[in-house]
Structures are given as C-alpha cells and as structure tokens.
Short mmCIF file of C-alpha atoms in Angstrom, two decimals:
data_model
loop_
_atom_site.label_atom_id
_atom_site.label_comp_id
_atom_site.label_asym_id
_atom_site.label_seq_id
_atom_site.Cartn_x
_atom_site.Cartn_y
_atom_site.Cartn_z
CA MET A 1 110.31 107.64 112.78
CA THR A 2 110.42 107.50 116.54
CA THR A 3 112.54 105.05 118.51
CA THR A 4 109.43 103.06 119.32
CA GLY A 5 108.53 102.87 115.65
CA GLU A 6 112.05 101.75 114.72
CA ASP A 7 111.98 99.01 117.36
CA HIS A 8 108.57 97.88 116.14
CA ALA A 9 109.79 97.72 112.53
CA ARG A 10 112.90 95.78 113.48
CA ALA A 11 110.83 93.34 115.58
CA LEU A 12 108.82 92.11 112.55
CA THR A 13 111.27 89.28 111.81
CA GLY A 14 109.30 86.15 112.78
CA PRO A 15 108.51 83.21 110.46
CA TRP A 16 105.36 83.01 108.38
CA TRP A 17 102.54 84.99 109.99
CA TRP A 18 104.28 85.59 113.33
CA ALA A 19 105.73 89.02 114.01
CA ARG A 20 108.38 87.69 116.39
CA TRP A 21 110.11 84.38 116.98
CA ARG A 22 109.02 84.36 120.59
CA SER A 23 105.40 84.55 119.44
CA ALA A 24 105.96 81.51 117.23
CA VAL A 25 107.58 79.63 120.13
CA LEU A 26 104.70 80.56 122.46
CA ASP A 27 102.03 79.40 120.00
CA GLY A 28 103.94 76.19 119.32
CA SER A 29 104.18 75.48 123.04
CA LEU A 30 100.47 76.17 123.56
CA ALA A 31 99.58 73.95 120.59
CA LEU A 32 101.75 71.15 121.97
CA VAL A 33 100.14 71.36 125.42
CA SER A 34 96.67 71.55 123.85
CA ALA A 35 97.41 68.53 121.65
CA VAL A 36 98.58 66.49 124.64
CA GLU A 37 95.51 67.55 126.62
CA CYS A 38 93.11 66.66 123.79
CA ALA A 39 94.91 63.35 123.20
CA ALA A 40 94.53 62.45 126.88
CA GLU A 41 90.88 63.47 126.85
CA GLY A 42 90.37 61.54 123.62
CA ILE A 43 90.88 58.20 125.40
CA PRO A 44 87.65 58.35 127.53
CA PHE A 45 85.86 59.89 124.52
CA ALA A 46 86.87 56.89 122.38
CA ARG A 47 85.73 54.49 125.13
CA ASP A 48 82.33 56.19 125.42
CA ALA A 49 81.98 56.33 121.63
CA GLY A 50 82.93 52.68 121.21
CA VAL A 51 85.93 53.31 118.94
CA PRO A 52 89.57 52.32 119.40
CA ALA A 53 91.60 54.47 121.80
CA SER A 54 94.14 55.24 119.08
CA VAL A 55 91.41 56.94 117.06
CA GLY A 56 90.57 59.15 120.02
CA ILE A 57 94.23 59.97 120.60
CA VAL A 58 94.82 60.88 116.95
CA PHE A 59 91.62 62.91 116.87
CA GLY A 60 92.73 64.74 120.01
CA LEU A 61 96.21 65.45 118.65
CA ILE A 62 94.81 66.88 115.41
CA ALA A 63 92.16 68.96 117.17
CA GLY A 64 94.56 70.31 119.81
CA SER A 65 97.24 71.29 117.30
CA VAL A 66 94.79 73.71 115.64
CA LEU A 67 95.83 76.18 118.36
CA LEU A 68 99.02 76.74 116.35
CA VAL A 69 97.13 79.00 113.91
CA ARG A 70 95.29 81.03 116.54
CA ARG A 71 96.85 84.33 115.42
CA LYS A 72 96.16 83.69 111.73
CA TRP A 73 92.65 82.25 111.96
CA PRO A 74 91.21 82.86 115.47
CA ILE A 75 87.63 82.24 114.26
CA ALA A 76 88.57 78.75 113.03
CA VAL A 77 90.21 77.91 116.38
CA VAL A 78 87.08 78.94 118.33
CA LEU A 79 84.80 77.01 115.96
CA VAL A 80 86.93 73.86 116.41
CA ALA A 81 86.87 74.35 120.19
CA ILE A 82 83.05 74.66 120.10
CA ALA A 83 82.80 71.61 117.84
CA ILE A 84 84.76 69.35 120.22
CA THR A 85 83.03 70.65 123.34
CA PRO A 86 80.57 67.70 123.41
CA ALA A 87 83.58 65.36 123.54
CA GLU A 88 84.71 67.18 126.72
CA MET A 89 88.10 68.04 125.30
CA GLY A 90 89.94 71.22 124.25
CA PHE A 91 89.41 73.35 127.37
CA LEU A 92 92.80 75.07 126.93
CA MET A 93 92.13 75.59 123.24
CA GLY A 94 88.71 77.11 124.01
CA VAL A 95 90.11 79.55 126.60
CA VAL A 96 93.09 80.62 124.49
CA GLY A 97 90.95 80.78 121.33
CA LEU A 98 88.38 83.07 122.96
CA TYR A 99 91.16 85.33 124.29
CA THR A 100 92.78 85.56 120.85
CA LEU A 101 89.43 86.19 119.18
CA ALA A 102 88.56 89.02 121.57
CA ALA A 103 92.00 90.59 121.20
CA ALA A 104 91.90 90.47 117.39
CA GLU A 105 90.67 93.38 115.27
CA LEU A 106 87.35 91.79 114.39
CA PRO A 107 83.80 93.19 114.48
CA ARG A 108 82.24 93.03 117.91
CA ARG A 109 79.18 91.16 116.57
CA ILE A 110 81.41 88.28 115.45
CA ILE A 111 83.18 88.16 118.81
CA GLY A 112 79.85 88.28 120.65
CA ALA A 113 78.29 85.58 118.48
CA LEU A 114 81.18 83.13 118.86
CA ALA A 115 81.51 83.84 122.58
CA GLY A 116 77.76 83.22 123.00
CA MET A 117 78.02 79.94 121.09
CA SER A 118 80.93 78.83 123.28
CA LEU A 119 79.05 79.86 126.43
CA LEU A 120 75.91 78.00 125.37
CA GLY A 121 77.81 74.88 124.30
CA THR A 122 79.80 74.73 127.53
CA ALA A 123 76.64 75.25 129.59
CA VAL A 124 74.73 72.48 127.77
CA VAL A 125 77.59 69.97 127.97
CA THR A 126 78.18 70.74 131.65
CA PHE A 127 74.46 70.50 132.40
CA VAL A 128 74.21 67.06 130.71
CA ARG A 129 77.41 65.71 132.32
CA VAL A 130 76.49 66.86 135.86
CA ARG A 131 72.96 65.51 135.47
CA GLN A 132 74.36 62.12 134.35
CA ASP A 133 76.74 62.05 137.32
CA MET A 134 73.86 62.76 139.72
CA ALA A 135 71.78 60.08 138.02
CA ARG A 136 74.56 57.51 138.54
CA GLY A 137 74.91 58.60 142.13
CA ASP A 138 78.36 60.13 141.79
CA LEU A 139 76.95 63.41 143.13
CA THR A 140 74.44 63.59 145.96
CA LEU A 141 73.66 67.33 145.85
CA GLY A 142 70.23 68.79 145.22
CA ASP A 143 68.70 69.52 141.85
CA TRP A 144 69.69 73.18 142.19
CA PHE A 145 73.33 72.22 141.66
CA VAL A 146 72.86 71.16 138.02
CA PRO A 147 71.96 74.58 136.55
CA PHE A 148 74.33 76.30 138.96
CA ALA A 149 77.26 74.16 137.84
CA ALA A 150 76.36 74.64 134.17
CA VAL A 151 76.13 78.42 134.42
CA ALA A 152 79.21 78.78 136.65
CA THR A 153 81.37 76.56 134.42
CA ALA A 154 80.20 78.26 131.22
CA LEU A 155 80.85 81.73 132.64
CA GLY A 156 84.18 80.72 134.14
CA LEU A 157 85.49 79.31 130.87
CA THR A 158 84.11 82.10 128.65
CA ALA A 159 83.90 85.48 130.42
CA PRO A 160 87.51 85.84 131.76
CA PRO A 161 89.31 85.14 128.43
CA VAL A 162 86.87 87.32 126.48
CA LEU A 163 87.17 90.27 128.88
CA LEU A 164 90.96 89.93 129.08
CA GLY A 165 91.19 89.71 125.28
CA LEU A 166 89.06 92.83 124.84
CA TYR A 167 91.28 94.73 127.28
CA VAL A 168 94.54 93.60 125.66
CA GLY A 169 93.22 94.31 122.16
CA ALA A 170 92.09 97.79 123.13
CA ARG A 171 95.44 98.47 124.79
CA ARG A 172 97.33 97.20 121.74
CA ARG A 173 95.31 99.38 119.39
CA LEU A 174 95.87 102.36 121.67
CA MET A 175 99.64 101.79 121.63
CA GLU A 176 99.64 101.47 117.84
CA SER A 177 97.64 104.67 117.56
CA LEU A 178 100.05 106.48 119.87
CA ARG A 179 102.99 105.12 117.86
CA GLU A 180 101.45 106.34 114.60
CA ARG A 181 100.73 109.73 116.14
CA ALA A 182 104.30 109.95 117.41
CA ASP A 183 105.67 109.08 113.96
CA SER A 184 103.34 111.60 112.33
CA LEU A 185 104.32 114.25 114.86
CA GLU A 186 108.01 113.63 114.26
CA ARG A 187 107.53 113.90 110.51
CA GLU A 188 105.68 117.18 111.02
CA LEU A 189 108.44 118.45 113.31
CA GLN A 190 111.06 117.49 110.73
CA LEU A 191 109.09 119.34 108.08
CA LEU A 192 108.84 122.36 110.37
CA ALA A 193 112.58 122.19 111.02
CA GLU A 194 113.28 122.06 107.28
CA ARG A 195 110.96 124.99 106.65
CA ALA A 196 112.52 126.93 109.52
CA GLU A 197 115.96 126.24 108.09
CA GLU A 198 114.76 127.43 104.68
CA ARG A 199 113.38 130.61 106.25
CA ALA A 200 116.62 131.11 108.15
CA GLU A 201 118.64 130.58 104.96
CA TRP A 202 116.38 133.03 103.13
CA ALA A 203 116.82 135.57 105.92
CA ARG A 204 120.59 135.11 105.82
CA GLY A 205 120.57 135.55 102.04
CA GLU A 206 118.51 138.71 102.33
CA GLU A 207 120.84 140.05 105.00
CA ARG A 208 123.91 139.23 102.92
CA THR A 209 122.34 141.04 99.97
CA ARG A 210 121.55 144.05 102.15
CA ILE A 211 125.05 144.23 103.57
CA ALA A 212 126.51 143.75 100.09
CA ARG A 213 124.49 146.76 98.92
CA GLU A 214 125.70 148.79 101.88
CA MET A 215 129.33 147.87 101.27
CA HIS A 216 128.96 148.58 97.56
CA ASP A 217 127.51 152.03 98.25
CA VAL A 218 130.17 152.88 100.79
CA VAL A 219 133.12 151.56 98.81
CA ALA A 220 131.93 152.74 95.38
CA HIS A 221 131.14 156.29 96.47
CA ARG A 222 134.05 156.91 98.81
CA VAL A 223 136.64 155.23 96.65
CA SER A 224 135.32 156.92 93.51
CA LEU A 225 135.72 160.30 95.14
CA MET A 226 139.18 159.30 96.39
CA VAL A 227 140.19 158.32 92.84
CA VAL A 228 138.85 161.60 91.45
CA HIS A 229 140.69 163.63 94.08
CA ALA A 230 143.85 161.59 93.54
CA ALA A 231 143.67 162.32 89.81
CA ALA A 232 143.15 166.00 90.54
CA LEU A 233 146.00 165.87 93.04
CA GLN A 234 148.28 164.39 90.40
CA ALA A 235 147.27 167.11 87.94
CA VAL A 236 147.84 170.11 90.27
CA ALA A 237 150.64 168.77 92.47
CA ARG A 238 153.29 170.94 90.80
CA LYS A 239 151.14 173.83 89.59
CA ASP A 240 149.12 174.55 92.76
CA PRO A 241 150.66 173.03 95.93
CA GLU A 242 147.94 174.50 98.18
CA LYS A 243 145.17 172.85 96.18
CA ALA A 244 147.17 169.63 96.16
CA VAL A 245 147.37 169.71 99.95
CA LYS A 246 143.62 170.33 100.14
CA ASN A 247 142.89 167.43 97.82
CA ALA A 248 145.23 165.18 99.79
CA ALA A 249 143.39 166.07 103.00
CA LEU A 250 140.05 165.29 101.32
CA VAL A 251 141.38 161.93 100.18
CA GLY A 252 142.50 161.14 103.71
CA ASP A 253 139.16 162.16 105.22
CA MET A 254 137.19 160.08 102.74
CA GLY A 255 139.48 157.08 103.30
CA ARG A 256 138.97 157.31 107.06
CA GLN A 257 135.20 157.59 106.63
CA ALA A 258 135.15 154.60 104.31
CA LEU A 259 137.24 152.56 106.76
CA THR A 260 134.98 153.52 109.66
CA GLU A 261 131.80 152.46 107.85
CA LEU A 262 133.41 149.25 106.61
CA ARG A 263 134.65 148.45 110.11
CA GLU A 264 131.13 148.86 111.49
CA MET A 265 129.62 146.55 108.87
CA LEU A 266 132.35 143.96 109.25
CA GLY A 267 131.77 144.04 113.00
CA VAL A 268 128.12 143.17 112.39
CA LEU A 269 129.13 140.29 110.13
CA ARG A 270 131.60 138.99 112.69
CA ALA A 271 129.00 139.19 115.47
CA GLY A 272 126.51 137.30 113.29
CA ALA A 273 129.07 134.57 112.55
CA ASP A 274 129.87 134.19 116.27
CA SER A 275 126.16 133.87 117.05
CA GLU A 276 125.72 131.16 114.41
CA ARG A 277 128.73 129.30 115.78
CA ARG A 278 127.34 129.38 119.30
CA VAL A 279 123.97 128.08 118.10
CA ALA A 280 125.69 125.26 116.18
CA GLU A 281 127.75 124.19 119.21
CA VAL A 282 124.75 123.90 121.57
CA PRO A 283 122.72 120.70 120.91
CA LEU A 284 118.94 121.14 121.12
CA ALA A 285 116.76 118.75 123.06
CA ALA A 286 114.07 118.23 120.45
CA VAL A 287 113.31 118.84 116.81
CA GLY A 288 110.45 121.17 117.69
CA GLU A 289 112.76 123.34 119.79
CA ALA A 290 115.24 123.35 116.91
CA ALA A 291 112.61 124.60 114.49
CA ALA A 292 111.39 127.31 116.84
CA ALA A 293 114.92 128.35 117.79
CA ALA A 294 116.06 128.49 114.16
CA ALA A 295 113.15 130.68 113.13
CA ALA A 296 113.45 132.94 116.18
CA GLU A 297 117.22 133.21 115.83
CA ALA A 298 117.00 134.09 112.14
CA ALA A 299 114.34 136.73 112.74
CA SER A 300 116.17 138.19 115.73
CA ARG A 301 119.54 138.21 113.97
CA ALA A 302 118.06 139.86 110.88
CA ALA A 303 116.41 142.53 113.04
CA ASP A 304 119.55 143.11 115.10
CA GLU A 305 121.81 143.35 112.08
CA ALA A 306 119.38 145.62 110.30
CA GLY A 307 119.59 148.13 113.12
CA ALA A 308 123.18 147.53 114.16
CA VAL A 309 124.68 149.89 111.58
CA GLU A 310 123.14 153.33 111.69
CA GLY A 311 122.57 154.33 108.09
CA PRO A 312 122.74 157.83 106.65
CA CYS A 313 119.76 160.16 106.57
CA LEU A 314 118.52 162.99 104.36
CA SER A 315 120.00 165.63 106.66
CA GLU A 316 123.44 164.49 105.44
CA LEU A 317 122.53 165.12 101.82
CA ASP A 318 124.18 168.57 101.80
CA GLU A 319 127.44 167.02 102.99
CA LEU A 320 127.20 164.34 100.30
CA ILE A 321 126.71 166.93 97.56
CA GLY A 322 129.51 169.03 99.04
CA GLN A 323 131.91 166.10 98.71
CA SER A 324 131.00 165.72 95.04
CA ALA A 325 131.39 169.46 94.51
CA ALA A 326 134.81 169.32 96.16
CA ALA A 327 135.75 166.66 93.61
CA GLY A 328 135.04 169.10 90.79
CA MET A 329 131.43 168.20 89.98
CA VAL A 330 128.91 170.99 89.47
CA VAL A 331 125.86 169.90 91.47
CA ASP A 332 122.56 171.77 91.67
CA LEU A 333 120.27 170.77 94.57
CA SER A 334 116.59 171.74 94.67
CA VAL A 335 114.13 170.74 97.40
CA GLN A 336 110.35 171.00 97.05
CA GLY A 337 107.72 170.59 99.73
CA GLU A 338 107.89 170.76 103.51
CA VAL A 339 110.96 169.02 104.91
CA ARG A 340 110.04 166.42 107.52
CA ALA A 341 111.41 163.28 109.11
CA TYR A 342 110.75 159.83 107.67
CA ALA A 343 111.32 156.31 108.81
CA ALA A 344 114.98 155.34 109.06
CA GLU A 345 114.82 152.87 106.16
CA VAL A 346 113.09 155.44 103.93
CA GLU A 347 115.68 158.12 104.57
CA GLN A 348 118.54 155.67 104.20
CA THR A 349 117.19 154.39 100.87
CA ALA A 350 116.65 157.92 99.53
CA TYR A 351 120.18 158.88 100.57
CA ARG A 352 121.70 155.80 98.97
CA VAL A 353 119.86 156.40 95.69
CA VAL A 354 121.29 159.92 95.44
CA GLN A 355 124.72 158.72 96.55
CA GLU A 356 124.89 155.91 93.98
CA ALA A 357 123.59 158.20 91.22
CA LEU A 358 126.33 160.73 91.98
CA THR A 359 128.88 157.92 92.03
CA ASN A 360 127.74 156.84 88.57
CA VAL A 361 128.18 160.39 87.34
CA HIS A 362 131.77 160.36 88.67
CA LYS A 363 132.38 157.06 86.88
CA HIS A 364 130.69 157.62 83.54
CA ALA A 365 130.25 161.38 83.08
CA ALA A 366 133.03 163.11 84.99
CA GLY A 367 132.72 166.87 84.82
CA ALA A 368 129.08 166.85 83.76
CA LYS A 369 126.70 169.23 85.47
CA THR A 370 124.28 167.35 87.70
CA HIS A 371 120.83 168.30 89.00
CA VAL A 372 119.54 166.73 92.22
CA ARG A 373 115.84 167.22 92.92
CA LEU A 374 114.10 166.16 96.12
CA ALA A 375 110.31 166.45 96.52
CA HIS A 376 108.51 165.98 99.87
CA ARG A 377 104.93 165.01 99.09
CA VAL A 378 101.94 164.06 101.24
CA SER A 379 102.42 160.30 101.24
CA GLU A 380 105.73 159.82 99.45
CA ILE A 381 109.14 161.22 98.80
CA ALA A 382 110.55 161.54 95.28
CA MET A 383 114.12 162.07 94.16
CA GLN A 384 115.74 162.57 90.79
CA VAL A 385 119.38 162.81 89.80
CA GLU A 386 120.00 163.93 86.23
CA ASN A 387 123.35 164.76 84.65
CA GLU A 388 124.03 166.60 81.46
CA PRO A 389 126.38 165.20 78.80
CA PRO A 390 130.06 165.31 79.85
CA PRO A 391 132.04 168.27 78.45
CA GLU A 392 134.53 165.91 76.80
CA PRO A 393 133.77 162.40 75.52
CA ALA A 394 136.99 161.04 77.00
CA SER A 395 136.39 162.52 80.43
CA ALA A 396 134.16 159.65 81.46
CA SER A 397 137.12 157.38 81.75
CA ALA A 398 139.80 159.89 82.58
CA ALA A 399 140.03 158.79 86.20
CA GLY A 400 140.06 155.11 85.30
CA LEU A 401 137.10 154.21 87.52
CA PRO A 402 135.94 150.59 87.15
CA SER A 403 132.26 149.65 87.08
CA GLY A 404 130.76 146.42 88.35
CA GLY A 405 127.27 147.04 87.02
CA ASN A 406 125.65 146.55 90.45
CA GLY A 407 124.75 150.16 91.24
CA LEU A 408 121.45 150.40 89.38
CA VAL A 409 120.49 146.87 90.47
CA GLY A 410 121.11 147.74 94.12
CA MET A 411 119.10 150.96 93.87
CA ARG A 412 116.19 149.16 92.25
CA GLU A 413 116.24 146.45 94.95
CA ARG A 414 116.30 149.04 97.75
CA VAL A 415 113.37 151.00 96.35
CA ALA A 416 111.33 147.89 95.48
CA ALA A 417 111.83 146.52 99.01
CA LEU A 418 109.95 149.56 100.35
CA GLY A 419 107.16 149.33 97.77
CA GLY A 420 108.48 152.20 95.65
CA VAL A 421 109.12 152.78 91.95
CA PHE A 422 112.55 153.12 90.37
CA VAL A 423 113.27 154.30 86.80
CA SER A 424 116.60 154.97 85.13
CA GLY A 425 117.79 155.61 81.61
CA PRO A 426 119.47 158.04 79.22
CA THR A 427 117.94 161.41 78.41
CA ASP A 428 117.29 162.91 74.99
CA ALA A 429 120.07 165.46 75.59
CA GLY A 430 122.67 162.72 75.99
CA GLY A 431 122.79 162.60 79.77
CA PHE A 432 121.41 160.10 82.25
CA ARG A 433 118.50 160.28 84.67
CA VAL A 434 117.76 158.28 87.84
CA SER A 435 114.29 158.67 89.42
CA ALA A 436 112.73 157.03 92.45
CA VAL A 437 109.49 157.42 94.40
CA ILE A 438 109.28 155.88 97.88
CA PRO A 439 106.14 155.69 100.07
CA ALA A 440 106.51 157.80 103.18
CA ALA A 441 104.89 155.19 105.47
#
C-alpha cells in the first residue's frame, strides 16, 4: 500500500459513521448553529401560526439538529430543509444539505430532482413573502421586483452549494481512484520484484550448477590422472627411475593445469560475489527500478560468467586422449565426417562428455581398451566413448579413485541443455558405453 493509502486507512478512526473526529466535530458545530438559527426563526413562525413561542423554538431546535446526520442521510436532510421552507427557517441547513447531497455518490437524477424541488420551494416562498411585503407597503418597488427577487434568491441559495458539491465530489472520487490505482500499481511492482528475484535466484542456481559441473570435470579428470600417474610412479620408482621422473613431471603438469582452471573459475565466482555485494549496498529509488535492475543484473551476470572462463574445444581432443594414453590407457580415436567449427558451447559440451567418459574409465575400468568415436554430421555432432572389460577385475579400484556419482548426471544435463540426446549403460561384452548427439546449431 502506498503512503497515501496507509494514511487514509489510519484516518478512519472517527465515531459512528464519521471517518474522522474532526468531521464529527464539524457536523456537530453546524448542527448546533443550524438549531440555534431555526429556533430563532421559529419564534416569528409561531407568532404567525398562532401557537406558543416555545413550540416554535422546540420545533426549530429539532429541525435544525437534523443537520447532524448530513453525511449519513443527505437526502433526509434536504427533504427536511424543503419541508420547513414555508416556515422561512433552515437556510443554513438547506445550503449545507444541498452541498452534501451533490458531493455524495448518488445518482444524478436524485440530486437534480431534490435540487429542483429546493429551487422551486425557495422561489415560491420568496415570491409570496416579497409580494406580501409590497402589499403591506414595506417595499415600494415595481411589480418586476417580485419575480426577480424570487428567482435570484432561489438561484443564490441553490446553485452555488450544488455546483460546489458536484466539484468536491468529483475531486474526491478522482483522488480515491488515483489512490486505488497507486495501491494497485505498487502491488504489481511488488509482484514484479518478487518474480524478478525468483528469476535472479533461478539464474544464480543455474550458474552455480554450471560452475559445479565445470569444477567437477576439471577436478575429476585432472586429479584422476594425477592419481593414476602417482600409482604408476610408486610402482616404477625403483625399477625404472627415468619413467618415474617422466610420470612425476606429468603429475606436476596436470596439477598446474588443474590449479590454473580452478583459479579462473574461482575468480569468476569472486567477481560475481563482489557484484552482488555492490548491488546490495546501493539502495534503489523505487520498487520498479529494483525489479528491472534485478532482472537485468541476473541476466548480465549469467551472460558474463558464462563467457568469462574460456572452455575447451574439440581441437584439444588429441591432447586429452594423449594424457589418458600417458597414464597407461589404450585409447583408439576415430573421426568421421568433415571437421568443422561449432558454437563454443557445443564444442565445450562435446569435449566435456569425452573427458568425463575417459575419467570414468580411469575410475572404474583402469587398463581397459577404450574407443572414442566422433562423427561430424550435417546438422549435429555425435560422440561415443566405449571401453572394453578391464583386464583384471581388481584393476578398477587399484588406484583407489573415489566416485561421487555426478559424472553421468552432469553429462546428461550438459547435453540436454543444448537440446541433445544422451545415453549411457553397460555393453553386452562387459564394458561401458557413453553416447551423445548434440545439434550443431
């Protein structure tokens, strides 16, 4: 709710049908003045009617006090004012009643009918009174003055309060409409802000998942190879010092590569955290700006982080297979179709699928011969990594490589994100096969 709406809600604290205490005090004061006026005017009315003055005073007090309910029943106040017009009393009540009637949310035909009745009644009473005064000789003007006085008095006591009431009522309804529109707009902006925050949270979750996949691929593959080489180094350290030195150098190179890639990804995470902190420290001027800024910031940050770390490409596939071969794996690579460049995310996904499949072979089928097939087709690229059964059943765990069970899930998520198909499972020969098809566009 807007500030105006909150103030309006807090202001509705008056007694009975009044919205505010000051409104009740104002109506009470007007009713008191009207009662005194009608009581004073009731004395000559009682004299002309031939009744005691006290009756006229009491009648005037009762009639004038009706103005107290002008906000609750404005039609009744106007009808009472019209009814006592022949007694030449209740002028204040008639003016205030017509103003309240015109300002109220009533049909225009009712306002017009009651205003016309008041106009006609005032004109008739004024016409009769002025004509009587001229007949007694109190007024010595011409006959033209009688209708002129009747029309002028009727218009003067009816038109101004009705026009002012119509203006005030229209202005009040306009303010209420603007207040409702402001409250509705704020609710919509709050809803937009919540949706923008949900989209930003979803984007952050997607980015965390993507980075987690990247870190898993980097750590799992590099560290798996390091563990394999370390095991080989331990086995040949005394028998073949030259091979031990070579394996130690490979372990060092792979460790440095893993640290470099991890440092790049951690730098992206740190930059993203600093950006979120800066956004949180700067207060926004409006809810709408907050919603727009949150959505724009989330989209921009996701795009920036997606391109911040340059992923691997298919041209590095020979190097990847060479690393596995250096670790003692027999890898056979076959490429079909015309080699061409693909989008960065397609090449990165294809590379990661092969990388994770080779890592799984190191973990679960060490020493098994592996076949890597890559097919460049017209509108897609297909890859398959299939390993034969390991030469020894115990070799799968000889290096002591742990498995978190996230490799196949990550590959499936990567391929599905690009609209591809991923299939994995054991072969009839006792090995394992990983296949993926990714659209080229």
